mmCIF file of C-alpha atoms in Angstrom:
data_model
loop_
_atom_site.group_PDB
_atom_site.id
_atom_site.type_symbol
_atom_site.label_atom_id
_atom_site.label_comp_id
_atom_site.label_asym_id
_atom_site.label_seq_id
_atom_site.Cartn_x
_atom_site.Cartn_y
_atom_site.Cartn_z
ATOM 1 C CA MET A 1 -9.062 -24.170 28.230
ATOM 2 C CA LEU A 2 -7.039 -21.319 29.650
ATOM 3 C CA SER A 3 -8.602 -19.798 32.734
ATOM 4 C CA THR A 4 -6.147 -17.260 34.078
ATOM 5 C CA MET A 5 -3.544 -14.773 32.930
ATOM 6 C CA ALA A 6 -1.038 -16.951 34.787
ATOM 7 C CA ASP A 7 -1.696 -19.729 32.247
ATOM 8 C CA LEU A 8 -0.887 -17.397 29.381
ATOM 9 C CA GLN A 9 2.255 -16.140 31.075
ATOM 10 C CA SER A 10 3.400 -19.706 31.693
ATOM 11 C CA ILE A 11 2.837 -20.723 28.058
ATOM 12 C CA TYR A 12 4.514 -17.550 26.795
ATOM 13 C CA LYS A 13 7.520 -18.135 29.024
ATOM 14 C CA GLU A 14 7.978 -21.682 27.714
ATOM 15 C CA PHE A 15 6.924 -21.402 24.059
ATOM 16 C CA GLY A 16 6.891 -17.679 23.229
ATOM 17 C CA LEU A 17 4.102 -16.135 21.177
ATOM 18 C CA GLN A 18 3.833 -19.246 19.014
ATOM 19 C CA GLY A 19 2.420 -21.023 22.049
ATOM 20 C CA ILE A 20 -0.266 -18.346 22.469
ATOM 21 C CA VAL A 21 -1.551 -18.394 18.875
ATOM 22 C CA PRO A 22 -3.738 -21.555 19.213
ATOM 23 C CA TYR A 23 -5.661 -19.912 22.057
ATOM 24 C CA ALA A 24 -6.060 -16.485 20.438
ATOM 25 C CA PHE A 25 -8.654 -17.116 17.722
ATOM 26 C CA GLN A 26 -11.433 -15.451 19.674
ATOM 27 C CA ARG A 27 -11.167 -11.804 18.735
ATOM 28 C CA GLY A 28 -11.193 -9.674 21.872
ATOM 29 C CA GLY A 29 -10.567 -12.680 24.092
ATOM 30 C CA GLU A 30 -7.932 -12.689 26.792
ATOM 31 C CA ALA A 31 -5.393 -14.665 24.750
ATOM 32 C CA TYR A 32 -5.981 -12.456 21.677
ATOM 33 C CA ARG A 33 -5.374 -9.304 23.729
ATOM 34 C CA PHE A 34 -2.342 -10.885 25.435
ATOM 35 C CA LEU A 35 -0.797 -11.743 22.062
ATOM 36 C CA ILE A 36 -1.281 -8.194 20.747
ATOM 37 C CA LYS A 37 0.200 -6.699 23.912
ATOM 38 C CA LYS A 38 3.322 -8.846 23.656
ATOM 39 C CA MET A 39 3.662 -8.180 19.920
ATOM 40 C CA LYS A 40 3.581 -4.437 20.556
ATOM 41 C CA GLU A 41 6.031 -4.565 23.445
ATOM 42 C CA GLU A 42 8.734 -7.169 23.900
ATOM 43 C CA ALA A 43 8.284 -10.050 21.465
ATOM 44 C CA PRO A 44 10.141 -9.736 18.118
ATOM 45 C CA TRP A 45 8.418 -10.768 14.892
ATOM 46 C CA TYR A 46 9.086 -10.908 11.173
ATOM 47 C CA LEU A 47 7.215 -8.853 8.572
ATOM 48 C CA ILE A 48 7.153 -10.216 5.023
ATOM 49 C CA ILE A 49 8.203 -7.531 2.524
ATOM 50 C CA SER A 50 7.563 -7.680 -1.224
ATOM 51 C CA GLU A 51 10.758 -7.546 -3.275
ATOM 52 C CA VAL A 52 8.814 -5.805 -6.036
ATOM 53 C CA THR A 53 7.251 -2.961 -4.081
ATOM 54 C CA THR A 54 9.540 -2.855 -0.990
ATOM 55 C CA VAL A 55 6.412 -2.475 1.182
ATOM 56 C CA PRO A 56 4.642 -5.229 3.155
ATOM 57 C CA TYR A 57 3.454 -8.074 0.956
ATOM 58 C CA LEU A 58 -0.335 -8.121 0.624
ATOM 59 C CA ASP A 59 -2.550 -11.164 0.238
ATOM 60 C CA MET A 60 -6.299 -11.481 0.571
ATOM 61 C CA THR A 61 -9.157 -13.293 2.238
ATOM 62 C CA HIS A 62 -12.849 -13.022 1.413
ATOM 63 C CA SER A 63 -13.106 -10.046 3.779
ATOM 64 C CA GLY A 64 -10.024 -8.015 2.917
ATOM 65 C CA ALA A 65 -6.316 -7.690 2.278
ATOM 66 C CA TYR A 66 -3.776 -8.557 4.941
ATOM 67 C CA ALA A 67 -0.039 -8.429 5.530
ATOM 68 C CA ALA A 68 1.956 -11.480 6.601
ATOM 69 C CA VAL A 69 3.722 -11.680 9.959
ATOM 70 C CA CYS A 70 5.730 -14.604 11.309
ATOM 71 C CA LEU A 71 6.850 -15.281 14.858
ATOM 72 C CA SER A 72 10.033 -17.168 13.971
ATOM 73 C CA GLU A 73 12.747 -16.882 11.344
ATOM 74 C CA GLU A 74 12.055 -20.457 10.222
ATOM 75 C CA GLN A 75 8.359 -19.749 9.634
ATOM 76 C CA ALA A 76 9.197 -16.510 7.816
ATOM 77 C CA LYS A 77 11.560 -18.368 5.490
ATOM 78 C CA ALA A 78 8.891 -20.998 4.814
ATOM 79 C CA VAL A 79 6.362 -18.315 3.885
ATOM 80 C CA CYS A 80 8.829 -16.597 1.544
ATOM 81 C CA ASP A 81 9.677 -19.931 -0.091
ATOM 82 C CA ARG A 82 5.975 -20.653 -0.653
ATOM 83 C CA LEU A 83 5.442 -17.233 -2.185
ATOM 84 C CA ALA A 84 8.497 -17.677 -4.416
ATOM 85 C CA HIS A 85 6.961 -20.824 -5.898
ATOM 86 C CA ALA A 86 3.995 -18.675 -6.943
ATOM 87 C CA GLY A 87 6.305 -16.058 -8.482
ATOM 88 C CA MET A 88 5.965 -13.627 -5.582
ATOM 89 C CA LEU A 89 9.451 -12.644 -4.416
ATOM 90 C CA SER A 90 9.721 -11.497 -0.805
ATOM 91 C CA HIS A 91 11.965 -11.370 2.233
ATOM 92 C CA PRO A 92 11.407 -11.114 5.998
ATOM 93 C CA VAL A 93 12.352 -8.115 8.127
ATOM 94 C CA LYS A 94 12.811 -8.672 11.847
ATOM 95 C CA LEU A 95 11.170 -6.022 14.019
ATOM 96 C CA VAL A 96 12.202 -5.657 17.652
ATOM 97 C CA ALA A 97 11.776 -2.073 18.880
ATOM 98 C CA ALA A 98 8.263 -0.949 19.830
ATOM 99 C CA GLU A 99 8.504 2.154 17.652
ATOM 100 C CA GLU A 100 9.445 0.290 14.491
ATOM 101 C CA LYS A 101 6.637 -2.201 15.122
ATOM 102 C CA GLU A 102 4.102 0.596 15.468
ATOM 103 C CA ASN A 103 5.399 2.296 12.301
ATOM 104 C CA ALA A 104 5.063 -0.993 10.425
ATOM 105 C CA MET A 105 1.481 -1.427 11.609
ATOM 106 C CA LEU A 106 0.623 2.146 10.624
ATOM 107 C CA GLN A 107 2.066 1.505 7.169
ATOM 108 C CA ILE A 108 -0.011 -1.672 6.870
ATOM 109 C CA ARG A 109 -3.092 0.323 7.872
ATOM 110 C CA ASP A 110 -2.334 2.939 5.210
ATOM 111 C CA LEU A 111 -1.963 0.196 2.607
ATOM 112 C CA GLY A 112 -5.617 -0.597 3.234
ATOM 113 C CA ALA A 113 -5.057 -3.972 4.899
ATOM 114 C CA ILE A 114 -7.619 -5.120 7.453
ATOM 115 C CA GLY A 115 -4.929 -6.792 9.524
ATOM 116 C CA VAL A 116 -1.940 -9.111 9.712
ATOM 117 C CA GLN A 117 -2.046 -12.877 9.424
ATOM 118 C CA ILE A 118 0.170 -14.539 12.032
ATOM 119 C CA ASP A 119 2.068 -17.645 10.911
ATOM 120 C CA ASP A 120 -0.391 -18.332 8.084
ATOM 121 C CA SER A 121 -3.223 -18.871 10.561
ATOM 122 C CA LEU A 122 -4.448 -16.193 12.982
ATOM 123 C CA LEU A 123 -5.778 -12.885 11.641
ATOM 124 C CA VAL A 124 -5.100 -9.936 13.953
ATOM 125 C CA TYR A 125 -7.152 -6.919 12.966
ATOM 126 C CA ILE A 126 -5.188 -3.728 12.410
ATOM 127 C CA GLN A 127 -7.703 -1.604 14.326
ATOM 128 C CA ASP A 128 -6.988 -3.727 17.397
ATOM 129 C CA VAL A 129 -3.302 -2.823 17.171
ATOM 130 C CA VAL A 130 -3.143 0.839 16.096
ATOM 131 C CA ALA A 131 -5.643 3.675 15.959
ATOM 132 C CA ALA A 132 -7.905 3.790 12.931
ATOM 133 C CA ALA A 133 -7.345 6.645 10.487
ATOM 134 C CA GLU A 134 -9.856 9.470 10.880
ATOM 135 C CA TYR A 135 -10.519 9.706 7.126
ATOM 136 C CA ASP A 136 -9.556 8.347 3.751
ATOM 137 C CA GLY A 137 -9.084 10.243 0.507
ATOM 138 C CA PHE A 138 -8.903 14.026 0.229
ATOM 139 C CA LYS A 139 -10.059 15.978 3.304
ATOM 140 C CA SER A 140 -8.602 19.463 2.824
ATOM 141 C CA ILE A 141 -5.468 21.149 1.481
ATOM 142 C CA ASP A 142 -4.179 21.344 5.055
ATOM 143 C CA ASP A 143 -4.488 17.593 5.705
ATOM 144 C CA PRO A 144 -2.380 14.767 4.290
ATOM 145 C CA LEU A 145 -3.882 12.971 1.315
ATOM 146 C CA ARG A 146 -4.733 9.378 2.210
ATOM 147 C CA ASN A 147 -5.705 6.661 -0.255
ATOM 148 C CA SER A 148 -5.636 3.356 1.619
ATOM 149 C CA ALA A 149 -8.249 1.717 -0.620
ATOM 150 C CA MET A 150 -6.376 2.769 -3.758
ATOM 151 C CA ASN A 151 -3.098 1.569 -2.254
ATOM 152 C CA THR A 152 -4.516 -1.916 -1.695
ATOM 153 C CA VAL A 153 -5.364 -2.255 -5.381
ATOM 154 C CA LEU A 154 -2.133 -0.640 -6.561
ATOM 155 C CA TYR A 155 0.260 -2.846 -4.599
ATOM 156 C CA MET A 156 -1.637 -6.071 -5.190
ATOM 157 C CA LEU A 157 -1.626 -5.178 -8.888
ATOM 158 C CA CYS A 158 2.146 -4.619 -8.885
ATOM 159 C CA GLN A 159 2.700 -7.983 -7.216
ATOM 160 C CA LYS A 160 0.584 -9.697 -9.885
ATOM 161 C CA ILE A 161 2.334 -7.920 -12.754
ATOM 162 C CA ALA A 162 5.775 -8.959 -11.496
ATOM 163 C CA ALA A 163 4.659 -12.552 -10.975
ATOM 164 C CA GLY A 164 3.120 -12.798 -14.437
ATOM 165 C CA ILE A 165 -0.367 -13.379 -13.013
ATOM 166 C CA PRO A 166 -3.399 -12.132 -15.007
ATOM 167 C CA HIS A 167 -4.228 -8.640 -13.814
ATOM 168 C CA LYS A 168 -6.266 -6.847 -16.489
ATOM 169 C CA HIS A 169 -9.372 -6.351 -14.384
ATOM 170 C CA LEU A 170 -7.466 -5.245 -11.312
ATOM 171 C CA LEU A 171 -5.735 -2.638 -13.481
ATOM 172 C CA GLN A 172 -9.105 -1.445 -14.757
ATOM 173 C CA TYR A 173 -10.391 -1.233 -11.202
ATOM 174 C CA LEU A 174 -7.392 0.859 -10.165
ATOM 175 C CA PHE A 175 -8.082 3.153 -13.093
ATOM 176 C CA CYS A 176 -11.682 3.582 -11.911
ATOM 177 C CA GLN A 177 -10.401 4.656 -8.510
ATOM 178 C CA ILE A 178 -7.999 7.136 -10.110
ATOM 179 C CA GLN A 179 -10.857 8.591 -12.152
ATOM 180 C CA ALA A 180 -13.025 9.034 -9.068
ATOM 181 C CA GLY A 181 -10.369 10.119 -6.585
ATOM 182 C CA HIS A 182 -7.378 12.375 -6.044
ATOM 183 C CA LEU A 183 -3.634 11.972 -6.523
ATOM 184 C CA LEU A 184 -0.663 13.973 -5.312
ATOM 185 C CA VAL A 185 1.534 15.686 -7.918
ATOM 186 C CA PRO A 186 4.796 17.258 -6.640
ATOM 187 C CA VAL A 187 5.431 20.749 -7.994
ATOM 188 C CA ALA A 188 8.265 23.268 -7.949
ATOM 189 C CA VAL A 189 8.437 27.047 -8.085
ATOM 190 C CA ALA A 190 9.203 28.337 -11.579
ATOM 191 C CA ASP A 191 12.465 30.235 -12.066
ATOM 192 C CA SER A 192 10.466 33.194 -13.357
ATOM 193 C CA ALA A 193 8.350 33.460 -10.196
ATOM 194 C CA HIS A 194 8.765 36.448 -7.919
ATOM 195 C CA GLY A 195 6.827 38.212 -5.185
ATOM 196 C CA THR A 196 3.542 36.685 -4.079
ATOM 197 C CA LEU A 197 3.168 33.323 -5.770
ATOM 198 C CA GLY A 198 0.098 32.419 -7.784
ATOM 199 C CA LYS A 199 -0.927 29.144 -9.418
ATOM 200 C CA ASP A 200 0.933 30.068 -12.625
ATOM 201 C CA ASP A 201 4.210 30.282 -10.691
ATOM 202 C CA PHE A 202 4.316 26.548 -10.080
ATOM 203 C CA ILE A 203 5.486 23.928 -12.547
ATOM 204 C CA VAL A 204 5.322 20.145 -12.754
ATOM 205 C CA PRO A 205 8.942 19.045 -13.243
ATOM 206 C CA ILE A 206 9.759 16.316 -15.722
ATOM 207 C CA MET A 207 12.323 13.685 -14.759
ATOM 208 C CA HIS A 208 14.429 11.861 -17.307
ATOM 209 C CA THR A 209 15.138 8.202 -16.628
ATOM 210 C CA GLU A 210 18.321 6.322 -17.486
ATOM 211 C CA ASP A 211 16.622 4.704 -20.475
ATOM 212 C CA GLY A 212 15.703 8.100 -21.921
ATOM 213 C CA CYS A 213 12.038 8.273 -20.897
ATOM 214 C CA SER A 214 10.416 11.501 -19.699
ATOM 215 C CA VAL A 215 8.207 10.989 -16.646
ATOM 216 C CA VAL A 216 6.141 12.956 -14.161
ATOM 217 C CA LEU A 217 6.029 11.669 -10.597
ATOM 218 C CA VAL A 218 2.601 11.066 -9.085
ATOM 219 C CA PHE A 219 1.745 9.695 -5.638
ATOM 220 C CA THR A 220 -1.317 8.101 -4.120
ATOM 221 C CA ASP A 221 -0.807 9.738 -0.745
ATOM 222 C CA THR A 222 1.289 12.188 1.233
ATOM 223 C CA ALA A 223 3.133 9.454 3.141
ATOM 224 C CA SER A 224 4.405 7.894 -0.104
ATOM 225 C CA PHE A 225 5.725 11.249 -1.321
ATOM 226 C CA GLN A 226 7.448 11.983 1.986
ATOM 227 C CA SER A 227 9.032 8.535 1.986
ATOM 228 C CA ALA A 228 10.322 9.032 -1.567
ATOM 229 C CA CYS A 229 11.842 12.386 -0.581
ATOM 230 C CA ALA A 230 13.538 10.763 2.400
ATOM 231 C CA TYR A 231 15.099 7.845 0.529
ATOM 232 C CA ASP A 232 15.650 9.065 -3.044
ATOM 233 C CA GLU A 233 18.292 11.791 -3.381
ATOM 234 C CA LYS A 234 17.210 12.705 -6.900
ATOM 235 C CA ILE A 235 13.620 13.296 -5.807
ATOM 236 C CA LYS A 236 14.808 15.163 -2.723
ATOM 237 C CA ARG A 237 16.872 17.527 -4.891
ATOM 238 C CA LEU A 238 14.056 18.020 -7.389
ATOM 239 C CA PHE A 239 11.520 18.963 -4.714
ATOM 240 C CA PRO A 240 13.462 20.648 -1.892
ATOM 241 C CA GLN A 241 10.369 22.485 -0.645
ATOM 242 C CA LYS A 242 8.147 19.386 -0.857
ATOM 243 C CA LEU A 243 5.337 21.317 -2.521
ATOM 244 C CA THR A 244 2.440 19.295 -3.912
ATOM 245 C CA TYR A 245 -0.794 19.726 -5.818
ATOM 246 C CA VAL A 246 -3.845 17.562 -5.100
ATOM 247 C CA ALA A 247 -4.954 16.572 -8.579
ATOM 248 C CA GLU A 248 -8.127 15.098 -9.986
ATOM 249 C CA TYR A 249 -8.202 12.838 -13.019
ATOM 250 C CA ARG A 250 -8.831 15.659 -15.501
ATOM 251 C CA PHE A 251 -5.530 17.254 -14.441
ATOM 252 C CA LEU A 252 -3.696 14.095 -15.551
ATOM 253 C CA VAL A 253 -5.547 14.112 -18.860
ATOM 254 C CA GLU A 254 -4.602 17.757 -19.470
ATOM 255 C CA MET A 255 -1.006 17.040 -18.487
ATOM 256 C CA PHE A 256 -0.754 14.242 -21.051
ATOM 257 C CA THR A 257 -2.180 16.603 -23.674
ATOM 258 C CA GLU A 258 0.247 19.409 -22.853
ATOM 259 C CA LYS A 259 3.344 17.262 -22.347
ATOM 260 C CA ASP A 260 3.542 15.018 -25.387
ATOM 261 C CA GLY A 261 5.551 11.838 -24.916
ATOM 262 C CA VAL A 262 5.533 12.034 -21.137
ATOM 263 C CA ALA A 263 4.432 9.155 -18.893
ATOM 264 C CA ILE A 264 3.495 9.211 -15.223
ATOM 265 C CA VAL A 265 5.119 7.009 -12.615
ATOM 266 C CA LEU A 266 2.768 6.157 -9.793
ATOM 267 C CA ASN A 267 4.482 5.941 -6.391
ATOM 268 C CA PRO A 268 8.107 5.889 -7.578
ATOM 269 C CA GLY A 269 10.350 3.895 -5.288
ATOM 270 C CA THR A 270 7.647 1.393 -4.333
ATOM 271 C CA ALA A 271 4.940 0.666 -6.904
ATOM 272 C CA ASN A 272 6.828 2.245 -9.840
ATOM 273 C CA LEU A 273 3.760 1.796 -12.041
ATOM 274 C CA ASN A 274 4.268 3.491 -15.415
ATOM 275 C CA ILE A 275 1.228 4.802 -17.289
ATOM 276 C CA ASP A 276 1.615 6.564 -20.629
ATOM 277 C CA ARG A 277 -1.023 8.406 -22.641
ATOM 278 C CA ALA A 278 -1.825 5.415 -24.838
ATOM 279 C CA SER A 279 -2.315 3.174 -21.799
ATOM 280 C CA MET A 280 -4.587 5.712 -20.125
ATOM 281 C CA LEU A 281 -6.739 6.098 -23.223
ATOM 282 C CA SER A 282 -6.937 2.331 -23.568
ATOM 283 C CA LEU A 283 -8.005 1.941 -19.945
ATOM 284 C CA GLU A 284 -10.537 4.733 -20.313
ATOM 285 C CA THR A 285 -12.075 2.954 -23.273
ATOM 286 C CA ALA A 286 -12.078 -0.424 -21.520
ATOM 287 C CA VAL A 287 -13.794 1.011 -18.465
ATOM 288 C CA MET A 288 -16.400 3.092 -20.303
ATOM 289 C CA THR A 289 -17.350 0.584 -22.977
ATOM 290 C CA SER A 290 -16.646 -3.100 -23.448
ATOM 291 C CA ALA A 291 -17.528 -5.408 -26.293
ATOM 292 C CA ASP A 292 -19.740 -7.649 -24.169
ATOM 293 C CA GLY A 293 -21.288 -4.862 -22.128
ATOM 294 C CA LYS A 294 -20.043 -6.103 -18.749
ATOM 295 C CA GLU A 295 -19.318 -3.747 -15.897
ATOM 296 C CA VAL A 296 -15.802 -3.705 -14.450
ATOM 297 C CA ASN A 297 -17.058 -5.223 -11.193
ATOM 298 C CA ASP A 298 -19.101 -7.964 -12.914
ATOM 299 C CA LEU A 299 -16.199 -10.363 -13.225
ATOM 300 C CA ALA A 300 -17.099 -13.472 -11.254
ATOM 301 C CA ASP A 301 -16.374 -15.801 -14.165
ATOM 302 C CA GLU A 302 -13.129 -14.163 -15.277
ATOM 303 C CA GLU A 303 -9.716 -15.592 -14.491
ATOM 304 C CA ASP A 304 -8.563 -12.525 -12.550
ATOM 305 C CA PRO A 305 -11.707 -11.102 -10.946
ATOM 306 C CA VAL A 306 -11.660 -8.064 -8.681
ATOM 307 C CA PRO A 307 -11.813 -9.362 -5.091
ATOM 308 C CA ASP A 308 -15.233 -8.855 -3.476
ATOM 309 C CA PHE A 309 -13.844 -6.693 -0.694
ATOM 310 C CA LEU A 310 -12.566 -4.145 -3.230
ATOM 311 C CA LYS A 311 -15.942 -3.623 -4.861
#
């Protein structure tokens, strides 16, 4: 048993963080805190990124979703190979600078993960690494929209869809969250607007994809919209003022009614989940009434049940 900080320093000097992991399973213990300190400061590590969503890959335990972190390139490659066999395409990103590590951990927090799993073994809780968010969901028009719980479902769903894994009930659960929550819809000032702007002076622009589809962009949170504006030139040009409207579900329903043939794209650039009017009506029906009378969360015997921690 380790008894002093000198023991940890000696092991770290000889074996790196991989040598500390076996001693760090006691949350809050000296080795656990030492490992987190080194991860935040000097020790490089590899974050596993989903090829489908381009955000950290999410997996789950009985208590919550987590991102995958590896302490060596070899271990990162092994994890990606294992995921590939299950149809989950991914790649590792090496993080060295303290700032990029902190940004990665904040992103993981905002994806609703409870922590990161180190080398397929040790779970490090996200709240032990970065500050917890003060709120989730819609707080006020002056505060960023956050939807960490919705993001967990959304990105795990996208991973399942791409891998060909059954996902019907997870999709229904996401739809329930959309019905009960808020989404961010980017808007632009109408050409006819002048003087003091009112609500009628703003429009929801329609984008036309390369395959001829008409879509409206919708985001789960402010951070996702800002990221899309930063990395997608077309979105940046379409919304130069970065104006947004915090929308409830009924706004989406009205939009589908008013804009015939238009679909929404949820979190373009990452999730890229397309939902058209027919799909929304189908989901609404599935959630409200089912042939066997089961609730969406009563899925223990189904092949793709909603994870307990999402209920």
